[in-house]
Short mmCIF file of C-alpha atoms in Angstrom, two decimals:
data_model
loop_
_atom_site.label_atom_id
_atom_site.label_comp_id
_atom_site.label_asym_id
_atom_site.label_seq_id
_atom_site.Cartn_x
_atom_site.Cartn_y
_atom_site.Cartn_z
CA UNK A 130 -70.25 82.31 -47.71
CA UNK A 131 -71.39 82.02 -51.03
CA UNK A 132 -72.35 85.02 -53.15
CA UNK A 133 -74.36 83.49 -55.80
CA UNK A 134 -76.70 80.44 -56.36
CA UNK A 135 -73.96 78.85 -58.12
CA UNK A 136 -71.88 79.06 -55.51
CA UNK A 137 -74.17 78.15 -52.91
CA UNK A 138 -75.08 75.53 -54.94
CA UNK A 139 -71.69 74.08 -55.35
CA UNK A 140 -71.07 75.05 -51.93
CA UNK A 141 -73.73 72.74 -50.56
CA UNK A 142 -73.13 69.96 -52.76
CA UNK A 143 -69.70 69.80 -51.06
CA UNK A 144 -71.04 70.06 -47.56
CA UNK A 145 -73.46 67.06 -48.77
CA UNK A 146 -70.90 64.99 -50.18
CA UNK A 147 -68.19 65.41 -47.14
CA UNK A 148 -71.30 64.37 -45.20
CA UNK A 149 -72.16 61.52 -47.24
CA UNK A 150 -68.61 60.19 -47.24
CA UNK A 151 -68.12 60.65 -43.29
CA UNK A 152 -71.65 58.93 -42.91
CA UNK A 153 -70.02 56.07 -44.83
CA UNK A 154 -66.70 55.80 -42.99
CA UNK A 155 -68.91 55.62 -39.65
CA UNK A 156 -70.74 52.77 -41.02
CA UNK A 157 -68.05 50.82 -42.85
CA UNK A 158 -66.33 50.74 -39.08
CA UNK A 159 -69.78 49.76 -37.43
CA UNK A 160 -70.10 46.89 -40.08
CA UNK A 161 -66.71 45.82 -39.80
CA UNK A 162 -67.12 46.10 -35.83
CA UNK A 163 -70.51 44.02 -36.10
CA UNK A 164 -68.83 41.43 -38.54
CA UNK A 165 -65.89 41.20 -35.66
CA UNK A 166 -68.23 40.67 -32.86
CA UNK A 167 -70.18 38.17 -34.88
CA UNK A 168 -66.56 36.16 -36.27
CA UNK A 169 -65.92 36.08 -32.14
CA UNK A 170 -69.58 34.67 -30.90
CA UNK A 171 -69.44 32.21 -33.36
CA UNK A 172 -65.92 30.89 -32.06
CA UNK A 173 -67.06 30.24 -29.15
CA UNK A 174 -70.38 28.79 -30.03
CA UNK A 175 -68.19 26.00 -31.93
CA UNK A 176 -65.39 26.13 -28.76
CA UNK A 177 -65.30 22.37 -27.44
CA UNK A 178 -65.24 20.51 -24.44
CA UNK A 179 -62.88 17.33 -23.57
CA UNK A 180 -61.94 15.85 -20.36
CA UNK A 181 -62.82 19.69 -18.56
CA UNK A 182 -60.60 21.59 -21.16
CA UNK A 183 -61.59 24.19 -23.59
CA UNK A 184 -60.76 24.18 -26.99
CA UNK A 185 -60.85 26.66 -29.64
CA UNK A 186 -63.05 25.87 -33.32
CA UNK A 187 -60.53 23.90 -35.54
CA UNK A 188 -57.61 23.32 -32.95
CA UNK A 189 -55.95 20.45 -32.69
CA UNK A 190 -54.88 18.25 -29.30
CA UNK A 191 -53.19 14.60 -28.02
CA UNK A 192 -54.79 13.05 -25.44
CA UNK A 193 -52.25 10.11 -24.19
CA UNK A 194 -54.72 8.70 -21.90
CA UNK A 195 -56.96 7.75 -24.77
CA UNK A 196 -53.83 6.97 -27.37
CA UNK A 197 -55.84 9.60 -29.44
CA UNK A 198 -55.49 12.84 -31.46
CA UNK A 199 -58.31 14.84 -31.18
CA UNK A 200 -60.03 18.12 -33.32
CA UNK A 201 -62.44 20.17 -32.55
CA UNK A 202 -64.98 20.86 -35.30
CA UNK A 203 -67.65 23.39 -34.88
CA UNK A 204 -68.67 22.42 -31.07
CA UNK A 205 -67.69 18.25 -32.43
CA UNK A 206 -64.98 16.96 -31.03
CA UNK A 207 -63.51 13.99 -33.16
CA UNK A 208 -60.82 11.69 -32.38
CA UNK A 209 -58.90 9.37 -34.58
CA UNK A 210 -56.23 6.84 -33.01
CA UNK A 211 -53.32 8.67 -32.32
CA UNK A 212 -49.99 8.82 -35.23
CA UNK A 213 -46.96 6.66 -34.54
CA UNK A 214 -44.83 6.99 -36.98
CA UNK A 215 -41.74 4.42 -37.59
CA UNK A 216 -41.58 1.78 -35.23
CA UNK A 217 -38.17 2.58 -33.12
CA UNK A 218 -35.33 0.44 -33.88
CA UNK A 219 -33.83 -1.35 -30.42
CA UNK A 220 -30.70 -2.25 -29.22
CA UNK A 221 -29.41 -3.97 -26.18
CA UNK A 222 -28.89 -7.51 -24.68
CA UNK A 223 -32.15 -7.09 -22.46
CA UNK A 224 -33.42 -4.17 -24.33
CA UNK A 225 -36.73 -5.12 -27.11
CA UNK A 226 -39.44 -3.67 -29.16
CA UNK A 227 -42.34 -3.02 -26.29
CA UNK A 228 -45.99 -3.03 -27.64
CA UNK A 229 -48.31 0.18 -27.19
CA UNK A 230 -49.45 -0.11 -23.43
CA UNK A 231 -52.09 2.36 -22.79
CA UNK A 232 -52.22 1.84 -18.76
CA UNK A 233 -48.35 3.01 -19.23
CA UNK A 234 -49.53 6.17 -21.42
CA UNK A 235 -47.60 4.52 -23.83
CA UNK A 236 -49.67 4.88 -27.27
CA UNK A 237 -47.40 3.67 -29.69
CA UNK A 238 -44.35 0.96 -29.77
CA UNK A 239 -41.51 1.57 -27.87
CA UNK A 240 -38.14 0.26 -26.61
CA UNK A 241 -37.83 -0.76 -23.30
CA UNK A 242 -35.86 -2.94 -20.61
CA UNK A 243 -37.54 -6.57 -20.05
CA UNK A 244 -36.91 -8.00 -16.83
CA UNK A 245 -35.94 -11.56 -16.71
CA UNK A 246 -39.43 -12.60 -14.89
CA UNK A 247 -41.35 -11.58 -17.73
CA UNK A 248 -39.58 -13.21 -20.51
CA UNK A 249 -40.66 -17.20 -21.08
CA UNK A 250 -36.50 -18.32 -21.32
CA UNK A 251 -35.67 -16.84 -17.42
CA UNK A 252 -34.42 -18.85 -14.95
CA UNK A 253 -34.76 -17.99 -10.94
CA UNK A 254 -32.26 -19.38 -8.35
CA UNK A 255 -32.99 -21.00 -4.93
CA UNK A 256 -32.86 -17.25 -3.56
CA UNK A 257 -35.70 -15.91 -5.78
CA UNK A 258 -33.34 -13.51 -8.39
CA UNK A 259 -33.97 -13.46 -11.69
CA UNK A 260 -31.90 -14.19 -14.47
CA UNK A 261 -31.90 -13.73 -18.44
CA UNK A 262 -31.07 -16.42 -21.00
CA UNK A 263 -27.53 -17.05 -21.61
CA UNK A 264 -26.95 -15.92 -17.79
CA UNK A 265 -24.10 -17.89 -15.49
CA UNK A 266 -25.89 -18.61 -12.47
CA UNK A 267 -24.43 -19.85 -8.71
CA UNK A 268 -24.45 -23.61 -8.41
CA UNK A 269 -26.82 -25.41 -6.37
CA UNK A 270 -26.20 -26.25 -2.61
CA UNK A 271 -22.48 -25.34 -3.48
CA UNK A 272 -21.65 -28.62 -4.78
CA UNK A 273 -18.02 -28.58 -5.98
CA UNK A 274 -18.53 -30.46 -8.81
CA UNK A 275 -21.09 -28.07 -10.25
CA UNK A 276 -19.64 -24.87 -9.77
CA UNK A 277 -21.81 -22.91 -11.92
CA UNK A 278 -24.95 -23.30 -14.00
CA UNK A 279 -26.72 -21.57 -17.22
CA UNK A 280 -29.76 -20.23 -17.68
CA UNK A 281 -31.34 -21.59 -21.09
CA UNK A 282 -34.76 -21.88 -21.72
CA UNK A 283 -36.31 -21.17 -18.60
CA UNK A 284 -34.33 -24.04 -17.05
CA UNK A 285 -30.49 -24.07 -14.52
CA UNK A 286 -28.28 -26.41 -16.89
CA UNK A 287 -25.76 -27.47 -14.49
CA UNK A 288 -23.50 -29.12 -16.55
CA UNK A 289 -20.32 -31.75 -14.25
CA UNK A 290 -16.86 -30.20 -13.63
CA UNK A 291 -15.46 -32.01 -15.40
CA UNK A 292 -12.27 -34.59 -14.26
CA UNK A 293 -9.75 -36.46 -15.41
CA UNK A 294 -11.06 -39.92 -16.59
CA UNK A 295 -8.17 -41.70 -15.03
CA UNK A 296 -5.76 -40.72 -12.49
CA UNK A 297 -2.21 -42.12 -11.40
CA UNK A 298 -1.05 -41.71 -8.20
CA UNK A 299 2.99 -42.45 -7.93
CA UNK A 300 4.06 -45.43 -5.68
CA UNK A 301 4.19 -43.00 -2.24
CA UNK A 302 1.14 -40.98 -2.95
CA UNK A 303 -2.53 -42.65 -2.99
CA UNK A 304 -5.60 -41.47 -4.66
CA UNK A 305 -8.21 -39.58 -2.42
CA UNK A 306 -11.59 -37.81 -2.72
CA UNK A 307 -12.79 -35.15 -0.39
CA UNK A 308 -16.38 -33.96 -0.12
CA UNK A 309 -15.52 -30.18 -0.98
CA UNK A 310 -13.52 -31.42 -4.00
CA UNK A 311 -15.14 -32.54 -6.89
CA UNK A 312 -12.29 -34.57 -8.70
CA UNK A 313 -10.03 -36.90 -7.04
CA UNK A 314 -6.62 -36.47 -6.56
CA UNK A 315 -3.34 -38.05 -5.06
CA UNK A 316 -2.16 -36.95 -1.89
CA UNK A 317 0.60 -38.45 -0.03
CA UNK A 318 -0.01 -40.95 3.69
#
């Protein structure tokens, strides 16, 4: 207790101060509490919606179906085509530089296996398979004297076994042709 009016002068400007300065602490944590609260609401007032999916103010998301990267932008979502990059570099006999196919969720160039039946330089057999440029293929009907065939250009090239122009059968031996032999040859009575 003060014994004075100094004193209790002093002494109550100290009790008024301490007061003052708690009163401010409560307050500075009530603003910054308020200022919290309010940072939070506003968040979500500018959250997004895309395809049934939330998304927070200024985040960032792919959607493949769409080929498209997306932002969302104070409740706006915007959408620009989605970033490739370099094109892939390919490799392979059957193996080529795919365009961006959308219904594959494939947004940007890829590499990928062709099959035969979708290239314009296939050739298909009697027996429906496929086969690629440059491919040996089974003869036709068996014939001996086209025992194998080439795919070029979407076309079978057969091309003729081919035989001797002229043969020479020795005095006991006489020349003969066979239908499962392409090339005649000597054979003796």
């Amino acid at each position: 207790m003060p014994t004075n009016c100094e004193d209790s002068c002093e002494h109550n400007k100290r009790a008024l101060v301490s007061q003052l300065e708690s009163c401010e602490r409560n307050c500075t944590k009530r603003v910054i509490s308020l200022s919290q609260r309010l940072t939070e609401s506003q968040s979500r007032l500018w959250e997004c919606m895309w395809n049934g999916q939330q998304h927070d103010h200024g985040s960032t998301w792919t959607d493949d179906r769409q080929c498209q990267q997306c932002t969302c932008q104070e409740s706006r979502v915007i959408c620009d085509p989605k970033p490739c990059g370099d094109k892939p570099i390919c490799g392979g006999q059957h193996i080529r530089l795919m365009p961006a196919n959308k219904t594959l969720g494939r947004c940007c160039p890829y590499c990928g296996s062709v099959r035969a039946q979708d290239l314009p330089t296939s050739c298909q057999n009697d027996q429906r398979v496929w086969y690629y440029q440059g491919d040996v293929m089974p003869s036709v009907g068996g014939n001996p004297c086209y025992p194998s065939c080439v795919c070029r250009n979407g076309a079978r090239h057969c091309p003729r076994k081919r035989c001797p122009l002229h043969i020479t059968c020795r005095e006991s031996t006489r020349k003969f042709t066979h239908p499962s032999i392409c090339c005649p040859y000597c054979t003796m009575d």
